[in-house]
mmCIF file of C-alpha atoms in Angstrom:
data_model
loop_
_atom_site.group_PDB
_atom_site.id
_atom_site.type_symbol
_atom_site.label_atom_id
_atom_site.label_comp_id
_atom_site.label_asym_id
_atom_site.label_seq_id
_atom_site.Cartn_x
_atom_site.Cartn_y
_atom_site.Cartn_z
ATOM 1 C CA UNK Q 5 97.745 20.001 136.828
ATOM 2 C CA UNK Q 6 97.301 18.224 133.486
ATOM 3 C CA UNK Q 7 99.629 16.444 131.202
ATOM 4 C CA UNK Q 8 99.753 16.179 127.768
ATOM 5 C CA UNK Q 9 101.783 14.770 125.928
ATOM 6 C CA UNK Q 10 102.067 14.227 121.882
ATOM 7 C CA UNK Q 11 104.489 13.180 120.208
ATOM 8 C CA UNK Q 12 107.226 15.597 120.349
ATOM 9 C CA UNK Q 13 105.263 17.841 122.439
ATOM 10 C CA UNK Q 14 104.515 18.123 126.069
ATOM 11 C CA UNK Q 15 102.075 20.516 127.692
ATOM 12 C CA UNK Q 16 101.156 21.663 131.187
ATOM 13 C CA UNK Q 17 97.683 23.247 131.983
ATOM 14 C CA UNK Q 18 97.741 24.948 135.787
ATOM 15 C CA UNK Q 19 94.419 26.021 137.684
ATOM 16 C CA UNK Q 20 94.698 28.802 139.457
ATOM 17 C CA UNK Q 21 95.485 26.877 142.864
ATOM 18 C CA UNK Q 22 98.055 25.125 141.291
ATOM 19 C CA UNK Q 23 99.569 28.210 139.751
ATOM 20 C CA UNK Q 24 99.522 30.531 143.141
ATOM 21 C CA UNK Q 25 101.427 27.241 144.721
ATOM 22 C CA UNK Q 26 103.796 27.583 142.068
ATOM 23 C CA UNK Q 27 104.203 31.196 142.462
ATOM 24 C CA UNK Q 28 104.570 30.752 146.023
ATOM 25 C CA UNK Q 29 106.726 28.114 146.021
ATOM 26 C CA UNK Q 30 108.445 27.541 142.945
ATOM 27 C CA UNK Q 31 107.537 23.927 142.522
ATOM 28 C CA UNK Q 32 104.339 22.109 141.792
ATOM 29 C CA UNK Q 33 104.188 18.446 141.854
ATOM 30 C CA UNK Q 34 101.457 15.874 140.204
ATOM 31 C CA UNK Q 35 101.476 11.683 140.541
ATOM 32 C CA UNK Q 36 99.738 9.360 138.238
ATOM 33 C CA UNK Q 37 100.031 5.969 140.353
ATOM 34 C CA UNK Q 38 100.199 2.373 138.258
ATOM 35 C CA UNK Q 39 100.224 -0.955 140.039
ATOM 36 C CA UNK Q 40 104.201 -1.131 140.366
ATOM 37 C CA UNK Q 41 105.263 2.374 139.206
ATOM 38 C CA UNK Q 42 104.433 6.132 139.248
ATOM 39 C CA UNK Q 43 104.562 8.613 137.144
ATOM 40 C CA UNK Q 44 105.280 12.166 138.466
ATOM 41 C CA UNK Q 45 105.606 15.077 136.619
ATOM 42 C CA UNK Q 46 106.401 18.542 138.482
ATOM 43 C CA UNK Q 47 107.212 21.896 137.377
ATOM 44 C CA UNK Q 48 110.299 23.703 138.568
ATOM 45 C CA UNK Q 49 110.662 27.712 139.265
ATOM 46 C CA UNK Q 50 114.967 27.957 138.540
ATOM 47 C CA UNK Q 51 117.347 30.871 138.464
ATOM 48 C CA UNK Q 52 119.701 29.144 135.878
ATOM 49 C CA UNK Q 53 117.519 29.654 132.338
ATOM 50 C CA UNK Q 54 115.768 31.908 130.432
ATOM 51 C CA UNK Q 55 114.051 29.369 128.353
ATOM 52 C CA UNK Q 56 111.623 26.887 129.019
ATOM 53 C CA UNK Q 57 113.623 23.519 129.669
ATOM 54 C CA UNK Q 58 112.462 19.934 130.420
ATOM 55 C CA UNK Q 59 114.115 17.185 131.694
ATOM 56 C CA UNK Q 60 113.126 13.246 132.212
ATOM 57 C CA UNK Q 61 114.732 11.615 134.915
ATOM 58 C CA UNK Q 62 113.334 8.335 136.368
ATOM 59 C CA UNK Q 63 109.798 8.572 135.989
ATOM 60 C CA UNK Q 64 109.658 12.507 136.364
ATOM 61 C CA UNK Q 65 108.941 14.914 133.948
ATOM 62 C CA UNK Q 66 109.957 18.082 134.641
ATOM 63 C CA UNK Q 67 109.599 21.512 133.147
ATOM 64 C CA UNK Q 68 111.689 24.248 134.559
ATOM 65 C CA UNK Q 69 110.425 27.760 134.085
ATOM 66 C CA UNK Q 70 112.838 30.917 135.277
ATOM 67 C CA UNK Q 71 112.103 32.395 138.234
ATOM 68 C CA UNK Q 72 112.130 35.856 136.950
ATOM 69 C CA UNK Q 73 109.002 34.572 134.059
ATOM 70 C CA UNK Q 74 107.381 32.611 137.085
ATOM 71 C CA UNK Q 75 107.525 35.594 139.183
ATOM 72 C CA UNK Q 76 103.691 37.498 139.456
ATOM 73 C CA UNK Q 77 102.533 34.539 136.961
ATOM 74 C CA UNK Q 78 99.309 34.022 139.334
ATOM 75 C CA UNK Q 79 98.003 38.003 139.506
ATOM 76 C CA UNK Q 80 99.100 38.938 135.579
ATOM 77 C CA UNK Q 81 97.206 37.866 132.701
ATOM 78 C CA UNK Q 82 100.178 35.903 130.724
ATOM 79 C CA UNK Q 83 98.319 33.119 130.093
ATOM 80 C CA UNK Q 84 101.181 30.709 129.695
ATOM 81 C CA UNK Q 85 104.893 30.255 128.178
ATOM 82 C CA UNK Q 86 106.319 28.208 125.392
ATOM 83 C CA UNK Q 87 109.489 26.937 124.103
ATOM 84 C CA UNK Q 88 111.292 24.619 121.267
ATOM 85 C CA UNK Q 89 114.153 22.678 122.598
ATOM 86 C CA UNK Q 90 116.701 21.465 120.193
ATOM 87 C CA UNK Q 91 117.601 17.720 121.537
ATOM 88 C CA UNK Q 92 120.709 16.368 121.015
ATOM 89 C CA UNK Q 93 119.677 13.893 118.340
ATOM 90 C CA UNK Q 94 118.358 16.948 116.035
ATOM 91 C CA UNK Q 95 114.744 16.675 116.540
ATOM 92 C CA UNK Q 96 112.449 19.200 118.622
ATOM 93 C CA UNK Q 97 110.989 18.892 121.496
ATOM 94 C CA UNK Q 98 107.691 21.342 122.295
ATOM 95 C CA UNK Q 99 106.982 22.674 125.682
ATOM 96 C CA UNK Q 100 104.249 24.944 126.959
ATOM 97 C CA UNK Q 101 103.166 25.660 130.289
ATOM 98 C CA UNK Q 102 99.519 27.406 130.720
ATOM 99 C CA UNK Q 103 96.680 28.260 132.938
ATOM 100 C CA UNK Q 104 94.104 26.183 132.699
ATOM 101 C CA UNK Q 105 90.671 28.067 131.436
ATOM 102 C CA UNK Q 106 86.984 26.739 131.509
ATOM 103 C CA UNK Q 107 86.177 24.642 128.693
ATOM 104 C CA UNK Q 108 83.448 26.099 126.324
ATOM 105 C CA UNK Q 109 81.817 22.760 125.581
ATOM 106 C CA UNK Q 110 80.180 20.735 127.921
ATOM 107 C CA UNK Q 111 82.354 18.635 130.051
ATOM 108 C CA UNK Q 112 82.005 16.420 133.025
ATOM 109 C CA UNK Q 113 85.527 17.618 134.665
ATOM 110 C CA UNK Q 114 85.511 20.325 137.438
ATOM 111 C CA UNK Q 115 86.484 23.283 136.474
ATOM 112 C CA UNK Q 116 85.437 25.113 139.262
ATOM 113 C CA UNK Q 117 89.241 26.010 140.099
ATOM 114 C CA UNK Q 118 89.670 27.042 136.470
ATOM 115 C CA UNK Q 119 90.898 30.512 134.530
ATOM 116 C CA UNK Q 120 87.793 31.947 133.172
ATOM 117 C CA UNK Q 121 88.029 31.385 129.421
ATOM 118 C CA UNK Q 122 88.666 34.572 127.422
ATOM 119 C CA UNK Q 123 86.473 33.772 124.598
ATOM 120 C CA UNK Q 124 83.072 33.107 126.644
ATOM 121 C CA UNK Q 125 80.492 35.685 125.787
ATOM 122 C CA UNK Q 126 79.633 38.106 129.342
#
């Protein structure tokens, strides 16, 4: 799973592995280790929103997706979800959770484990 993260905005990209774990399981987990701290950030299947929600607790992020949305996610072809959060101090915050799809540039990462991209040429 990658993170990113810009300004107000966080984002989620899912391979397929990591999105049939999720289905299955309703919880996906990544770690980003530093010398004296880690970062984890996880995403959450729950029965208690509609929405995409996020939360930041210790040094977890973690985006909570409903279980009825998460539910089939791996065999459809909803690519992803997305949501605005109002925060309490007035600003937004940006969520989006996706599949990850092959890259149409060249790129050293694997993406051998990747959504093929919609806009390649067959």
């Amino acid at each position: 799973m990658k993170i990113r993260i810009r300004g107000n905005s966080v984002r989620y990209r899912l391979t397929k592995t990591e999105v049939k774990t999720f289905c299955e399981t309703g919880y996906y987990e990544e770690k980003t280790q530093f010398n004296d701290r880690t970062l984890s950030y996880a995403l959450k299947a729950s029965d208690t929103i509609e929405q995409l929600a996020a939360e930041f607790s210790g040094d977890t992020i973690t985006l909570h997706l409903s279980v009825e949305k998460s539910e089939g996610w791996a065999e459809n072809e909803t690519v992803g979800f997305q949501h605005t959060v109002l925060l309490d101090n007035g600003e937004e915050l940006f969520l989006l959770v996706e599949k990850d799809f092959v890259c149409l540039d060249n790129t050293m990462e694997d993406q051998s484990d990747n959504y093929p991209n919609p806009l390649a040429e067959c």
